[in-house]
Coordinates of C-alpha atoms in Angstrom, one line a residue:
M1 CA -26.7 73.3 -25.2
K2 CA -27.2 76.1 -22.8
T3 CA -25.8 79.5 -23.7
S4 CA -26.0 82.9 -22.1
G5 CA -28.9 85.3 -22.3
A6 CA -32.2 84.6 -24.0
A7 CA -30.7 81.8 -26.1
G8 CA -29.9 80.0 -22.8
V9 CA -33.6 79.3 -22.2
K10 CA -34.6 75.9 -23.5
K11 CA -36.9 75.9 -26.5
T12 CA -40.6 75.3 -26.0
V13 CA -43.4 74.5 -28.4
Q14 CA -42.5 75.3 -32.0
G15 CA -44.1 78.6 -33.1
E16 CA -44.5 79.8 -29.6
Q17 CA -41.0 79.6 -28.3
S18 CA -40.1 83.3 -28.8
T19 CA -43.0 84.6 -26.7
R20 CA -42.7 81.9 -24.0
E21 CA -38.9 82.5 -23.7
R22 CA -39.6 86.2 -23.2
I23 CA -42.2 85.5 -20.5
L24 CA -39.7 83.2 -18.7
L25 CA -37.0 85.8 -18.9
L26 CA -39.2 88.5 -17.6
L27 CA -40.3 86.3 -14.6
K28 CA -36.7 85.5 -14.0
T29 CA -35.5 89.1 -14.0
E30 CA -38.7 90.9 -12.6
G31 CA -40.0 88.2 -10.2
R32 CA -43.7 87.7 -9.7
M33 CA -45.8 89.5 -12.3
Y34 CA -49.5 90.0 -13.1
A35 CA -51.1 89.3 -16.5
G36 CA -51.5 93.0 -17.0
D37 CA -47.8 93.7 -16.4
L38 CA -46.8 91.0 -18.9
S39 CA -49.4 92.2 -21.4
S40 CA -47.9 95.7 -21.3
K41 CA -44.3 94.7 -21.6
L42 CA -44.9 92.1 -24.3
E43 CA -47.6 94.1 -26.1
L44 CA -50.0 91.2 -26.1
T45 CA -53.6 90.9 -24.8
E46 CA -54.1 89.5 -21.4
M47 CA -56.0 86.7 -23.0
A48 CA -52.9 85.8 -25.0
I49 CA -50.7 86.0 -21.9
R50 CA -53.0 83.6 -20.0
R51 CA -53.0 81.2 -22.9
H52 CA -49.2 81.1 -22.8
M53 CA -49.3 80.8 -19.0
Y54 CA -51.6 77.8 -19.1
G55 CA -49.0 76.1 -21.4
L56 CA -46.1 77.0 -19.2
E57 CA -48.0 75.9 -16.1
S58 CA -48.7 72.5 -17.7
E59 CA -45.0 72.1 -18.4
G60 CA -44.2 72.9 -14.8
S61 CA -42.3 76.1 -15.5
V62 CA -44.8 78.6 -14.1
Q63 CA -47.2 78.6 -11.2
I64 CA -50.2 80.7 -10.4
V65 CA -50.3 82.3 -7.0
S66 CA -53.1 84.3 -5.2
V67 CA -52.1 87.6 -3.9
R68 CA -54.3 89.0 -1.1
Q69 CA -55.5 92.6 -1.5
A70 CA -56.6 95.1 1.2
M71 CA -60.0 95.1 -0.4
G72 CA -61.7 92.8 -2.9
R73 CA -60.8 89.4 -4.2
P74 CA -57.2 88.1 -4.3
L75 CA -55.4 88.8 -7.6
H76 CA -53.8 86.0 -9.6
A77 CA -50.0 86.5 -10.3
Y78 CA -47.4 84.3 -12.0
E79 CA -44.0 83.2 -10.9
L80 CA -41.4 80.7 -11.9
T81 CA -41.3 77.3 -10.2
A82 CA -38.2 75.8 -8.7
E83 CA -38.0 73.4 -11.7
A84 CA -37.9 76.4 -14.1
D85 CA -34.4 77.3 -12.7
E86 CA -33.0 74.5 -14.8
L87 CA -34.1 76.3 -17.9
F88 CA -31.4 79.0 -17.4
P89 CA -27.7 78.8 -18.0
K90 CA -25.5 77.2 -15.4
N91 CA -21.7 77.3 -14.9
Y92 CA -21.3 74.9 -12.0
H93 CA -18.5 73.1 -13.8
L94 CA -16.5 76.4 -13.9
L95 CA -16.9 76.9 -10.2
A96 CA -15.9 73.3 -9.5
L97 CA -12.8 73.6 -11.7
D98 CA -11.7 76.9 -10.2
L99 CA -12.0 75.4 -6.7
L100 CA -10.1 72.2 -7.7
D101 CA -7.4 74.3 -9.5
E102 CA -6.9 76.3 -6.3
L103 CA -6.2 73.1 -4.4
A104 CA -4.0 71.7 -7.2
D105 CA -1.9 74.9 -7.4
D106 CA -0.7 74.6 -3.8
P107 CA 1.5 71.5 -3.0
D108 CA 0.1 71.6 0.6
T109 CA -3.5 71.2 -0.6
A110 CA -3.1 69.2 -3.8
V111 CA -3.3 65.9 -1.8
L112 CA -6.8 66.9 -0.7
I113 CA -8.2 66.4 -4.2
D114 CA -8.0 62.7 -4.0
R115 CA -9.6 62.8 -0.6
M116 CA -12.5 64.9 -1.9
F117 CA -13.3 62.5 -4.7
E118 CA -13.1 59.6 -2.3
G119 CA -15.4 61.3 0.1
R120 CA -17.9 61.9 -2.7
K121 CA -17.7 58.3 -3.7
K122 CA -18.4 57.3 -0.1
K123 CA -21.4 59.6 0.1
L124 CA -22.9 58.1 -3.1
Q125 CA -22.2 54.6 -1.8
D126 CA -24.0 55.3 1.5
R127 CA -26.9 56.8 -0.4
Y128 CA -27.5 53.9 -2.9
E129 CA -26.2 50.8 -1.1
A130 CA -29.6 49.9 0.4
R131 CA -31.2 49.9 -3.1
M132 CA -28.9 47.0 -4.1
T133 CA -29.6 44.8 -1.0
G134 CA -31.0 41.4 -1.9
K135 CA -31.0 42.0 -5.6
S136 CA -29.6 39.7 -8.3
L137 CA -26.8 41.1 -10.5
K138 CA -29.3 41.8 -13.3
D139 CA -31.6 43.8 -11.0
K140 CA -28.6 45.6 -9.5
V141 CA -27.4 46.7 -12.9
N142 CA -30.9 47.9 -13.9
E143 CA -31.1 49.8 -10.6
L144 CA -27.7 51.4 -11.2
A145 CA -29.0 52.5 -14.6
I146 CA -32.0 54.1 -12.9
I147 CA -29.7 55.9 -10.5
Q148 CA -27.5 57.1 -13.2
N149 CA -30.4 58.3 -15.4
A150 CA -31.7 60.3 -12.5
G151 CA -28.3 62.0 -12.4
G152 CA -28.5 62.9 -16.1
Y153 CA -26.1 60.2 -17.5
M154 CA -28.6 58.8 -20.1
A155 CA -27.7 55.2 -19.1
E156 CA -28.7 52.1 -21.0
V157 CA -28.2 48.4 -20.1
E158 CA -27.5 45.7 -22.7
P159 CA -27.6 42.0 -21.5
Q160 CA -24.9 39.8 -23.0
S161 CA -25.4 36.2 -24.1
D162 CA -22.8 35.0 -21.5
G163 CA -24.8 36.4 -18.6
S164 CA -22.7 39.6 -18.3
F165 CA -23.9 43.1 -19.0
K166 CA -22.9 46.2 -20.9
L167 CA -23.8 49.6 -19.3
Y168 CA -23.6 52.6 -21.6
E169 CA -23.7 56.2 -20.5
Y170 CA -24.3 58.6 -23.4
N171 CA -24.0 61.8 -21.3
C172 CA -21.6 62.9 -18.6
P173 CA -22.9 65.8 -16.5
I174 CA -19.4 66.3 -15.0
A175 CA -17.5 65.8 -18.2
Q176 CA -15.6 69.2 -17.9
V177 CA -14.3 68.2 -14.4
A178 CA -13.6 64.6 -15.4
G179 CA -11.7 65.7 -18.4
K180 CA -9.1 67.4 -16.2
Y181 CA -9.4 65.4 -13.0
I182 CA -9.3 61.7 -13.7
Q183 CA -10.2 61.0 -10.1
A184 CA -13.8 61.5 -11.0
C185 CA -13.8 58.6 -13.4
T186 CA -11.7 56.4 -11.1
C187 CA -14.1 56.9 -8.3
E188 CA -17.1 56.2 -10.5
L189 CA -15.6 52.9 -11.5
S190 CA -14.8 52.0 -7.9
L191 CA -18.4 53.0 -6.9
F192 CA -19.9 50.7 -9.5
R193 CA -17.8 47.8 -8.4
T194 CA -18.8 48.3 -4.8
L195 CA -22.5 48.8 -5.5
L196 CA -22.8 45.8 -7.8
D197 CA -20.4 43.6 -5.9
A198 CA -19.1 42.3 -9.3
P199 CA -16.2 42.8 -11.7
V200 CA -16.6 46.0 -13.7
E201 CA -14.3 47.3 -16.4
R202 CA -14.6 50.5 -18.3
T203 CA -13.9 50.0 -22.0
E204 CA -14.7 53.5 -23.3
C205 CA -14.7 57.0 -21.6
L206 CA -16.4 60.2 -22.7
A207 CA -13.8 62.3 -20.8
K208 CA -11.0 60.7 -22.8
G209 CA -12.7 61.4 -26.2
G210 CA -15.0 58.4 -26.5
G211 CA -18.4 58.5 -27.9
K212 CA -19.9 57.3 -24.6
C213 CA -18.8 55.7 -21.3
S214 CA -19.0 51.9 -21.6
Y215 CA -18.7 49.3 -18.9
H216 CA -18.5 45.6 -19.0
I217 CA -20.1 44.0 -15.9
G218 CA -19.8 40.5 -14.6

């Protein structure tokens, strides 16, 4: 779970997490830094800083950049990668809920909520439809699991003896929104039916208090 402040940074290697978190937070707040700057702020040797940096670089959180000088060789500095942004707290769901609530509170705009979710479903359908072309139902279901996993849904497929399939999603990245606006779940079910071109029924829902989202397909 992500929280605010230093605790919001995901944990790294056991025993080194405190120093690496402090490095990440410094690079987040200060921007590009040199080993000497980090050494001074963290009261560590530059050799120790570089050792941590090699570890963070291998994880994809930090990159080394060459900074040209007016004279002499370029200096090596450190900065966060784009991927490292995911290590810090996010409140996207609060923004989404606030915007949806603004629409819901006004009778003149409340009708737009359904249209927004339908529009999102259409965009996802257009994005993924080609990946289903020419595939068997089994391959479509497996492809759908790959798509959902890329979106953070922790999806798993379980073939059934009668030729049907179970699709389980153990995480819902939009759970806070779906818990208040059922259109999110309704459109996901409709999207699955369209992409798979097969009967799909939801038998369990995280947004409604279930332990996972479960779908019976075929």
